[in-house]
Coordinates of C-alpha atoms in Angstrom, one line a residue:
Chain G
M30 CA 17.3 -2.7 16.1
T31 CA 16.3 -6.2 15.4
D32 CA 12.8 -5.9 16.6
Q33 CA 11.4 -2.7 14.8
G34 CA 7.9 -3.6 16.0
I35 CA 6.8 -4.4 12.4
K36 CA 4.2 -7.3 12.2
S37 CA 4.6 -8.5 8.5
R38 CA 7.3 -10.9 9.6
P39 CA 6.5 -14.7 9.1
I40 CA 6.6 -16.9 12.3
Y41 CA 7.9 -20.5 11.8
A42 CA 7.0 -23.6 13.6
A43 CA 8.8 -26.9 13.7
L44 CA 8.2 -29.4 10.7
H45 CA 6.1 -32.4 11.3
R46 CA 4.6 -34.9 9.0
D47 CA 1.3 -34.0 7.7
S48 CA -0.6 -37.3 7.7
S49 CA -3.1 -36.0 5.2
G50 CA -0.5 -36.1 2.6
R51 CA 0.3 -39.1 0.2
R52 CA 3.8 -38.2 -0.8
H53 CA 6.1 -36.0 1.3
L54 CA 8.9 -33.9 -0.2
Y55 CA 11.6 -32.2 2.1
I56 CA 13.9 -29.7 0.7
S57 CA 16.8 -28.2 2.5
A58 CA 19.2 -25.3 1.7
G59 CA 21.7 -27.1 3.9
S60 CA 23.0 -30.6 3.8
G61 CA 22.0 -32.1 7.2
P62 CA 19.4 -34.9 7.5
P63 CA 15.6 -34.2 7.7
P64 CA 13.9 -33.8 11.1
E65 CA 12.8 -37.0 12.5
A66 CA 9.4 -35.8 12.8
L67 CA 8.9 -36.0 9.1
G68 CA 9.3 -39.8 9.6
P69 CA 11.4 -41.9 7.4
D70 CA 8.7 -43.7 5.4
G71 CA 8.5 -42.7 1.6
L72 CA 10.1 -39.3 2.4
E73 CA 12.0 -37.7 -0.4
S74 CA 14.8 -35.6 0.6
W75 CA 16.5 -32.9 -1.5
A76 CA 19.5 -30.9 -0.3
V77 CA 22.1 -28.5 -1.5
A78 CA 25.7 -29.6 -1.2
P79 CA 28.1 -27.2 0.5
T80 CA 30.2 -25.2 -1.8
S81 CA 33.3 -27.1 -0.4
C82 CA 32.1 -30.0 -2.7
E83 CA 33.2 -27.8 -5.6
G84 CA 30.6 -29.3 -7.8
T85 CA 31.3 -32.9 -6.9
L86 CA 28.4 -34.9 -5.6
R87 CA 28.7 -37.9 -3.4
R88 CA 26.3 -40.8 -3.7
P89 CA 23.1 -40.6 -1.7
D90 CA 22.9 -42.4 1.7
R91 CA 19.6 -43.8 1.2
A92 CA 16.6 -44.2 -1.2
G93 CA 14.8 -41.1 -1.7
E94 CA 17.8 -38.7 -1.2
R95 CA 19.0 -36.4 -3.7
R96 CA 21.7 -33.6 -3.7
F97 CA 22.1 -30.6 -5.9
R98 CA 25.1 -28.5 -6.8
S99 CA 23.5 -25.3 -6.2
T100 CA 20.2 -23.8 -4.9
R101 CA 19.5 -22.5 -8.3
Q102 CA 19.8 -26.0 -9.7
L103 CA 17.2 -27.3 -6.9
M104 CA 14.8 -24.5 -7.7
E105 CA 14.7 -25.3 -11.2
T106 CA 14.4 -29.0 -10.6
L107 CA 11.5 -28.4 -8.2
E108 CA 9.7 -26.1 -10.6
R109 CA 9.6 -29.1 -13.3
R110 CA 8.8 -31.6 -10.5
L111 CA 5.8 -29.7 -9.3
A112 CA 4.6 -29.0 -12.8
S113 CA 4.0 -32.6 -13.2
E114 CA 2.7 -33.4 -9.6
R115 CA -0.7 -34.6 -8.6
M116 CA -2.8 -33.9 -5.5
G117 CA -1.5 -35.4 -2.3
L118 CA 2.1 -34.1 -2.1
R119 CA 3.1 -32.1 1.0
L120 CA 6.1 -29.8 0.7
Y121 CA 8.5 -29.3 3.5
A122 CA 11.3 -26.7 3.2
E123 CA 14.1 -25.7 5.7
G124 CA 16.6 -22.8 5.2
P125 CA 17.2 -19.1 5.2
E126 CA 14.0 -17.0 4.8
D127 CA 14.8 -16.1 1.0
F128 CA 15.2 -19.8 0.2
L129 CA 11.9 -20.6 2.0
W130 CA 9.7 -18.1 0.0
D131 CA 11.4 -18.9 -3.2
V132 CA 10.2 -22.5 -2.7
Y133 CA 6.8 -21.2 -1.6
G134 CA 6.5 -19.0 -4.7
I135 CA 7.3 -21.9 -6.9
A136 CA 4.9 -24.0 -5.1
Q137 CA 2.1 -21.6 -5.5
A138 CA 2.7 -20.9 -9.0
Q139 CA 2.5 -24.7 -9.7
G140 CA -0.8 -24.9 -7.9
L141 CA 0.0 -26.2 -4.4
G142 CA -2.2 -24.6 -1.7
R143 CA -1.1 -22.7 1.4
Q144 CA -1.9 -25.8 3.6
E145 CA 0.3 -28.1 1.5
V146 CA 3.6 -26.3 2.0
F147 CA 5.4 -26.0 5.5
L148 CA 8.4 -23.7 6.2
K149 CA 11.1 -23.8 8.7
Q150 CA 13.7 -21.2 9.1
S151 CA 17.2 -22.4 9.9
G152 CA 20.8 -21.5 9.1
S153 CA 21.8 -17.9 8.3
L154 CA 19.6 -15.1 9.2
A155 CA 21.2 -13.0 6.1
R156 CA 18.5 -11.1 4.4
R157 CA 17.6 -10.5 0.7
V158 CA 16.8 -6.7 0.6
Q159 CA 14.9 -5.1 -2.3
C160 CA 15.9 -1.4 -2.8
V161 CA 12.5 0.4 -3.1
H162 CA 14.0 3.0 -5.0
C163 CA 15.7 1.1 -7.8
K164 CA 14.2 -2.2 -7.2
T165 CA 17.6 -4.0 -7.2
F166 CA 17.9 -7.2 -5.0
N167 CA 20.8 -7.2 -2.6
E168 CA 21.6 -10.8 -1.4
G169 CA 23.1 -11.9 1.9
V170 CA 22.7 -8.6 3.9
T171 CA 23.8 -9.2 7.5
T172 CA 23.8 -5.6 8.5
T173 CA 21.2 -2.8 9.5
I174 CA 22.4 -0.6 6.7
V175 CA 23.7 -1.7 3.3
R176 CA 24.8 0.0 0.3
C177 CA 22.5 -0.9 -2.7
A178 CA 24.5 -2.6 -5.4
G179 CA 22.1 -1.1 -8.0
C180 CA 21.8 2.7 -7.2
G181 CA 24.5 3.3 -4.4
A182 CA 22.0 4.3 -1.9
N183 CA 22.7 3.5 1.7
L184 CA 19.7 1.4 2.6
F185 CA 18.1 0.9 6.0
V186 CA 16.8 -2.6 6.2
R187 CA 13.2 -2.3 7.2
D188 CA 11.7 -5.4 8.9
H189 CA 8.8 -5.2 6.3
F190 CA 8.9 -8.5 4.5
S191 CA 7.3 -9.6 1.3
R192 CA 6.6 -13.3 0.7
R193 CA 6.1 -12.7 -2.9
L194 CA 9.6 -11.3 -3.4
S195 CA 11.2 -13.3 -0.5
A196 CA 12.7 -10.0 0.3
F197 CA 12.9 -7.3 3.1
Q198 CA 12.5 -3.6 2.2
G199 CA 15.5 -1.2 1.8
V200 CA 14.9 2.6 2.2
K201 CA 17.6 5.1 1.8
V202 CA 18.5 6.0 5.4
D203 CA 19.7 9.4 4.7
A204 CA 17.1 10.6 2.2
E205 CA 16.1 13.6 4.3
Q206 CA 19.5 14.6 5.3
P207 CA 21.9 13.2 2.6
G208 CA 25.3 12.1 4.1
D209 CA 23.9 11.4 7.5
V210 CA 24.4 7.8 7.4
P211 CA 24.6 6.1 10.9
Q212 CA 27.2 3.2 11.5
A213 CA 25.9 0.0 10.1
E214 CA 25.6 -2.8 12.8
R215 CA 25.8 -6.4 12.4
A216 CA 22.3 -7.7 13.0
Y217 CA 21.5 -10.6 10.8
P218 CA 24.4 -13.2 11.0
Chain S
M10 CA -23.0 24.9 -14.1
G11 CA -20.6 22.2 -13.0
I12 CA -17.3 22.3 -11.5
Q13 CA -14.6 25.1 -12.6
F14 CA -11.7 22.8 -13.1
R15 CA -8.2 24.6 -12.5
Q16 CA -5.8 24.4 -15.3
D17 CA -2.1 24.3 -15.1
E18 CA -1.7 22.9 -11.5
R19 CA 1.7 21.4 -10.8
F20 CA 2.2 18.8 -7.9
R21 CA 6.1 18.6 -8.5
E22 CA 9.1 20.7 -8.9
S23 CA 7.8 24.2 -9.5
F24 CA 4.7 23.6 -7.5
S25 CA 1.4 25.4 -8.3
Y26 CA -1.6 24.5 -6.2
F27 CA -4.4 26.7 -5.0
N28 CA -7.8 26.1 -3.2
S29 CA -10.8 28.4 -3.7
D30 CA -12.6 29.4 -0.6
A31 CA -15.3 26.7 -1.4
G32 CA -12.5 24.3 -1.7
V33 CA -11.0 25.0 1.5
L34 CA -14.4 24.7 3.3
R35 CA -15.2 21.4 1.7
F36 CA -11.9 19.9 3.0
P37 CA -12.4 16.7 4.9
F38 CA -10.6 17.9 8.2
P39 CA -9.8 14.9 10.0
F40 CA -10.0 15.7 13.6
G41 CA -13.4 15.6 15.3
E42 CA -11.8 15.8 18.9
D43 CA -8.8 17.7 20.4
R44 CA -6.8 14.4 20.6
Y45 CA -5.9 11.8 18.0
M46 CA -5.3 8.1 18.2
Y47 CA -5.7 5.2 15.9
S48 CA -9.4 3.6 15.9
V49 CA -11.5 1.7 13.7
N50 CA -13.3 5.0 12.6
I51 CA -15.3 3.2 9.9
E52 CA -18.9 4.8 9.2
P53 CA -21.4 4.2 6.5
H54 CA -20.4 5.9 3.1
T55 CA -23.8 7.6 2.9
R56 CA -24.3 10.6 0.8
G57 CA -23.8 13.8 2.7
G58 CA -21.6 14.4 5.6
P59 CA -19.9 17.3 7.4
T60 CA -18.5 18.8 4.2
P61 CA -19.5 18.6 0.7
A62 CA -16.6 16.3 0.0
F63 CA -18.9 13.5 1.3
A64 CA -21.8 14.2 -1.1
H65 CA -20.9 11.6 -3.7
A66 CA -19.7 8.0 -3.9
F67 CA -16.3 9.3 -5.5
D68 CA -15.7 12.9 -5.1
I69 CA -14.5 15.2 -7.9
D70 CA -13.3 18.7 -7.3
E71 CA -11.6 21.5 -8.9
H72 CA -8.1 19.7 -9.0
Y73 CA -9.6 16.8 -11.2
I74 CA -7.9 17.6 -14.5
A75 CA -4.5 18.5 -13.0
E76 CA -4.7 15.4 -10.8
C77 CA -5.3 13.1 -13.8
Q78 CA -2.4 14.7 -15.6
E79 CA -0.2 14.3 -12.6
R80 CA -1.1 10.5 -12.4
A81 CA -0.2 10.2 -16.3
L82 CA 3.3 11.8 -15.5
V83 CA 3.9 9.3 -12.7
L84 CA 2.9 6.3 -14.8
A85 CA 5.1 7.4 -17.6
D86 CA 8.0 7.4 -15.2
D87 CA 7.1 4.1 -13.4
P88 CA 4.3 1.9 -14.8
G89 CA 4.7 -0.4 -11.9
R90 CA 2.5 2.0 -9.8
C91 CA -0.5 0.3 -11.5
Q92 CA -0.5 -3.4 -11.1
V93 CA -3.2 -5.9 -10.9
L94 CA -2.6 -9.8 -10.4
P95 CA -4.2 -11.9 -13.2
H96 CA -6.8 -13.5 -11.2
M97 CA -8.4 -10.1 -10.6
M98 CA -9.9 -9.4 -14.1
P99 CA -13.6 -9.6 -13.0
A100 CA -12.7 -7.2 -10.2
Q101 CA -11.2 -4.8 -12.9
W102 CA -14.7 -4.8 -14.7
D103 CA -16.5 -4.4 -11.4
T104 CA -14.4 -1.3 -10.9
L105 CA -14.7 0.3 -14.2
E106 CA -18.5 -0.3 -14.0
L107 CA -18.9 1.2 -10.5
L108 CA -16.9 4.2 -11.3
M109 CA -18.5 4.8 -14.6
E110 CA -22.0 4.4 -13.1
S111 CA -21.4 6.6 -10.1
L112 CA -19.5 9.4 -12.1
S113 CA -22.2 9.6 -14.8
A114 CA -24.9 9.6 -12.1
D115 CA -23.3 12.3 -9.8
Y116 CA -21.8 14.6 -12.2
P117 CA -24.0 14.3 -15.5
E118 CA -22.7 17.5 -16.9
H119 CA -19.1 16.0 -17.0
F120 CA -19.5 12.4 -17.5
S121 CA -22.1 10.2 -19.4
L122 CA -22.4 6.3 -19.9
T123 CA -24.8 4.8 -22.3
K124 CA -25.3 1.0 -22.7
D125 CA -26.6 -1.2 -25.4
G126 CA -26.4 -4.5 -24.0
D127 CA -22.5 -5.0 -23.6
S128 CA -21.7 -2.2 -25.9
W129 CA -21.1 0.9 -23.8
R130 CA -20.0 4.4 -24.7
W131 CA -18.3 6.5 -22.0
I132 CA -17.9 10.2 -22.4
N133 CA -15.6 12.2 -20.0
R134 CA -15.9 15.8 -21.1
P135 CA -13.2 17.4 -18.6
L136 CA -10.6 15.1 -20.2
G137 CA -12.0 15.1 -23.8
I138 CA -12.6 11.3 -24.0
D139 CA -15.4 9.5 -25.9
Q140 CA -14.8 5.8 -25.9
S141 CA -17.0 3.0 -27.2
F142 CA -16.1 -0.6 -26.0
V143 CA -17.4 -3.9 -25.2
F144 CA -17.9 -4.5 -21.5
G145 CA -16.1 -7.8 -20.7
R146 CA -13.7 -7.4 -23.6
P147 CA -10.4 -5.8 -22.6
E148 CA -9.1 -5.7 -26.0
T149 CA -11.6 -3.1 -26.8
L150 CA -10.1 -0.6 -24.4
P151 CA -6.6 1.1 -24.8
C152 CA -5.5 -0.5 -21.6
E153 CA -6.8 -2.9 -19.0
P154 CA -10.1 -1.7 -17.5
F155 CA -8.8 -1.0 -14.0
E156 CA -6.0 1.3 -15.3
Y157 CA -8.4 2.7 -17.9
I158 CA -10.9 4.0 -15.4
T159 CA -8.6 4.9 -12.6
R160 CA -6.5 7.0 -14.8
Q161 CA -9.8 9.1 -15.0
A162 CA -10.2 9.4 -11.2
Q163 CA -9.0 11.4 -8.4
G164 CA -7.1 9.5 -5.7
D165 CA -5.5 6.0 -5.4
F166 CA -7.4 2.7 -5.7
T167 CA -6.5 -0.9 -4.5
L168 CA -8.4 -4.1 -5.0
Q169 CA -8.7 -6.5 -2.3
D170 CA -9.4 -10.2 -3.0
Q171 CA -11.2 -12.0 -0.2
R172 CA -10.2 -15.7 0.5
D173 CA -9.1 -17.8 3.5
D174 CA -11.0 -15.4 5.8
N175 CA -8.4 -12.8 4.8
L176 CA -8.1 -9.7 2.4
F177 CA -5.1 -9.7 0.0
V178 CA -4.1 -6.5 -1.9
D179 CA -3.9 -8.0 -5.3
G180 CA -4.0 -4.8 -7.4
G181 CA -3.9 -1.0 -7.4
M182 CA -3.4 2.2 -9.0
V183 CA -1.1 4.0 -6.5
T184 CA 0.4 7.3 -7.8
T185 CA -0.5 9.7 -4.8
Q186 CA 0.4 7.7 -1.7
A187 CA 1.6 8.6 1.6
D188 CA 4.8 6.6 1.6
W189 CA 3.8 3.1 0.8
S190 CA 4.8 0.7 -2.1
L191 CA 2.1 -1.2 -4.0
D192 CA 5.1 -2.8 -6.0
F193 CA 6.4 -4.4 -2.6
D194 CA 3.1 -4.9 -0.9
I195 CA 1.0 -6.5 -3.8
G196 CA -0.2 -9.8 -2.8
M197 CA 0.2 -9.3 0.9
S198 CA -2.5 -10.2 3.4
F199 CA -4.3 -7.6 5.5
H200 CA -2.1 -7.7 8.7
E201 CA 1.0 -8.0 6.3
W202 CA 0.5 -4.8 4.4
H203 CA -0.3 -2.9 7.6
G204 CA 2.8 -4.3 9.3
P205 CA 4.7 -1.2 9.5
V206 CA 2.1 0.9 11.2
P207 CA 2.9 1.4 14.8
L208 CA 0.7 1.0 17.9
A209 CA -2.5 0.0 16.2
H210 CA -1.7 -3.6 16.0
D211 CA -1.4 -3.8 19.7
I212 CA -4.7 -2.3 20.5
G213 CA -6.5 -4.7 18.1
V214 CA -7.3 -2.2 15.5
F215 CA -6.4 -4.4 12.6
D216 CA -8.0 -7.5 14.0
R217 CA -11.3 -5.6 14.2
A218 CA -11.2 -3.8 10.9
L219 CA -10.7 -7.0 9.2
R220 CA -13.4 -8.7 10.8
F221 CA -15.5 -5.8 9.9
L222 CA -14.5 -5.6 6.2
L223 CA -14.9 -9.3 5.7
R224 CA -18.6 -8.8 6.2
L225 CA -18.8 -5.7 3.9
Q226 CA -22.0 -5.9 1.8
Y227 CA -22.6 -5.0 -1.7
G228 CA -24.6 -1.7 -1.8
H229 CA -23.3 -0.7 1.7
P230 CA -20.0 1.0 1.1
V231 CA -18.1 2.4 4.3
R232 CA -15.6 5.2 4.8
R233 CA -12.9 6.6 7.1
L234 CA -10.4 9.4 7.2
N235 CA -6.8 9.0 7.7
W236 CA -4.0 11.8 7.7
T237 CA -0.5 12.7 7.6
M238 CA 1.4 16.0 6.5
T239 CA 3.3 16.8 3.3
I240 CA 5.9 19.3 2.7
N241 CA 4.8 21.3 -0.6
P242 CA 1.7 20.2 -2.4
R243 CA 3.3 17.1 -3.6
L244 CA 1.0 14.2 -4.5
D245 CA 3.6 11.5 -5.3
T246 CA 5.3 11.1 -1.9
S247 CA 6.1 7.3 -2.8
P248 CA 8.7 5.3 -1.1
E249 CA 10.1 4.8 -4.8
N250 CA 10.8 8.7 -4.9
Y251 CA 11.8 9.3 -1.3
P252 CA 15.3 10.4 -2.2
D253 CA 13.6 13.1 -4.3
W254 CA 11.3 14.4 -1.7
G255 CA 12.7 13.5 1.6
P256 CA 15.1 16.5 1.7
D257 CA 11.8 18.8 1.7
R258 CA 11.2 18.0 5.3
T259 CA 14.5 19.8 6.3
T260 CA 13.4 23.1 4.5
V261 CA 10.4 24.3 6.9
T262 CA 11.3 27.5 8.6
P263 CA 9.2 29.8 10.9
E264 CA 8.8 32.0 7.7
N265 CA 7.6 29.5 5.1
V266 CA 5.8 27.0 7.5
A267 CA 2.3 28.2 6.6
E268 CA 2.9 27.9 2.9
K269 CA 5.0 24.6 2.9
V270 CA 3.3 22.5 5.3
H271 CA 0.1 20.7 4.0
L272 CA -2.4 18.6 5.9
R273 CA -2.8 15.6 3.9
V274 CA -6.0 13.8 4.2
E275 CA -7.2 10.5 2.9
L276 CA -10.9 10.0 2.4
Q277 CA -10.9 6.2 2.2
T278 CA -13.9 4.4 1.0
L279 CA -14.7 0.7 0.7
F280 CA -17.0 -1.0 -1.8
R281 CA -17.9 -4.6 -2.2
L282 CA -17.8 -5.6 -5.8
P283 CA -20.8 -7.5 -7.2
R284 CA -19.2 -10.1 -9.5
S285 CA -15.7 -10.8 -8.0
N286 CA -16.7 -10.3 -4.4
A287 CA -13.5 -8.3 -4.1
I288 CA -13.5 -5.0 -2.3
L289 CA -12.5 -1.7 -4.0
F290 CA -10.6 0.6 -1.7
G291 CA -10.5 4.2 -2.6
I292 CA -7.9 6.5 -1.1
R293 CA -8.9 10.0 -2.1
C294 CA -6.1 12.5 -1.3
Y295 CA -6.8 16.2 -0.3
L296 CA -4.1 18.7 0.5
L297 CA -4.6 21.9 2.3
S298 CA -1.8 24.3 3.2
L299 CA -1.5 25.3 7.0
K300 CA -2.1 28.9 5.8
D301 CA -5.6 27.9 4.5
I302 CA -6.2 25.7 7.4
E303 CA -5.8 28.8 9.6
R304 CA -8.5 30.6 8.0
V305 CA -10.9 28.3 9.8
E306 CA -10.8 29.2 13.4
K307 CA -12.0 25.7 14.9
W308 CA -9.4 23.8 12.5
R309 CA -6.5 26.2 13.4
K310 CA -7.3 25.7 17.1
R311 CA -7.8 22.0 16.9
L312 CA -4.8 21.1 14.9
H313 CA -2.7 22.8 17.4
R314 CA -4.1 20.7 20.2
V315 CA -4.0 17.5 18.1
L316 CA -0.3 18.1 17.3
T317 CA 0.5 18.9 20.8
T318 CA -0.6 15.7 22.2
L319 CA 0.3 13.3 19.2
P320 CA 2.0 10.3 20.5
P321 CA 5.7 10.2 19.5
E322 CA 5.5 6.9 17.7
L323 CA 2.9 8.5 15.4
A324 CA 4.8 11.6 14.8
E325 CA 7.7 9.5 13.7
Y326 CA 5.8 7.1 11.6
K327 CA 4.0 10.0 9.8
G328 CA 7.3 11.8 9.3
L329 CA 6.5 14.9 11.3
T330 CA 9.4 14.9 13.8
R331 CA 11.6 17.4 12.0
Y332 CA 9.1 20.1 11.8
R333 CA 6.4 19.6 14.3
D334 CA 7.8 22.1 16.8
T335 CA 7.9 24.7 14.0
I336 CA 4.2 24.2 13.4
L337 CA 3.3 24.2 17.1
A338 CA 5.3 27.6 17.6
H339 CA 3.4 28.9 14.7
L340 CA -0.1 27.8 15.8
A341 CA 0.2 28.3 19.5
P342 CA -0.3 32.1 19.7
H343 CA -3.6 31.6 17.8
D344 CA -5.2 28.9 20.4
D345 CA -6.9 30.6 23.0
G346 CA -8.0 27.2 24.5
A347 CA -11.7 27.8 24.1
E348 CA -13.9 24.8 23.8
L349 CA -14.5 23.6 20.2
S350 CA -17.5 21.8 18.8
L351 CA -17.3 17.9 18.3
G352 CA -16.9 16.8 14.7
I353 CA -14.9 18.0 11.6
Q354 CA -17.4 20.5 10.3
P355 CA -15.8 24.1 9.9
D356 CA -18.6 26.0 11.9
Q357 CA -18.3 28.9 9.4
T358 CA -19.4 29.5 5.9
V359 CA -17.2 32.4 5.0
L360 CA -13.4 32.7 5.1
P361 CA -11.4 35.8 6.0
P362 CA -9.1 36.9 3.1
A363 CA -6.2 34.7 2.4

């Protein structure tokens, strides 16, 4: 079930410092330290504090480090930051797939090229699933079948992934035989 | 003389759809051999071919008016079926020019285009349109140029931008599709939007097709046929509306199989566009009922053989699983196993009564 043979899934490699860049920004959905391969020199590092912090941010451990209360706050700051960036920035992102492609989308909209953004999946495999019928986004889906929060259809989570929407496609599983809904399996922990 | 356009056809709910004998014989039957498998079956889109459907750059037939009306209904419900990313405006004008020039040259009794510099006048007689506008100025048309002209054409269209040695589906008018979503796929690269297609990736079909298409030259369009099956003459088999049409697949019985099951063929054409260097991909959809297919001896026998040997992955992907056996049981008594000519041409010019 986890490999449906669909070839639109991105493949991710470990993060390495791209020496052609002049400034380096590492963005993480978690709160661990940046990978050593990004090097310490002049690396800026942004991370989202765990919800256990309840909105209280501790002081950064080192220069260039910055913490955010939520993913949303980080994304909004990133958008403003990239709007005023010049050539030479390299952006590295690490986190769940929807986080990565949200970052990528912001970077593209602000004019960064494909070769200037590096992504590495880590953490939860939970998926953002867009209902193809009503277009609602269902966040944090861990099962093969999920009930759409928008229209109520039981959606099969197809392995078809849109980088633009940072989302997988959900299709009504019992469209042909209404009520014939297989048991959902936990597949994306 | 011109084409006698059918009035009052309906491709939804209380279906009403009918092919004349000439309409049956011009059908681009997709099977040139007794077995089917994916291949890079691309050939030059030259004028003329095994049936009259190949005679023009963009084929217009007796269903033209009804299909344009159906498209308008789909768009009224779901405007997202037509989307073009902002950087594709030059490709929008390329498309408008190509379609207007082709249709007016190929069907002068139905369409005409006159130009005075950038001031153009377009007349579409079947749809009762007389539009003057300035080429390159979107505000002089009732909507953006790609939507404007593809509302007046049969079949779906997508726009592929070429960059980074790849093609990206950066726009489209998609209202008569075989179960794929433009709204979801827009912006994807060639391999991404073909991601769900089974088997073909592993035999290198998409690698070879992409390499071929990246070299597509202006003035040398190409074409291929693709196919699936649809229950009832329904054009809008979109994933968006799958909850509405999916149950149709459980309604096929031995008694109604010949009327209900339609072979759905896409005559796919690819044109390099001159200003944008984008590719216009035409996906012209034809529906023919099993009952009409049976009137052509060669097609009846060949369809039986193709469906008998179709790999199960393909049957599943094309959604045939629930009713394939019913079709086979219906066709089997009428296939004597005689050798059939290669190619898709019907090999007869007259049909037995329906």
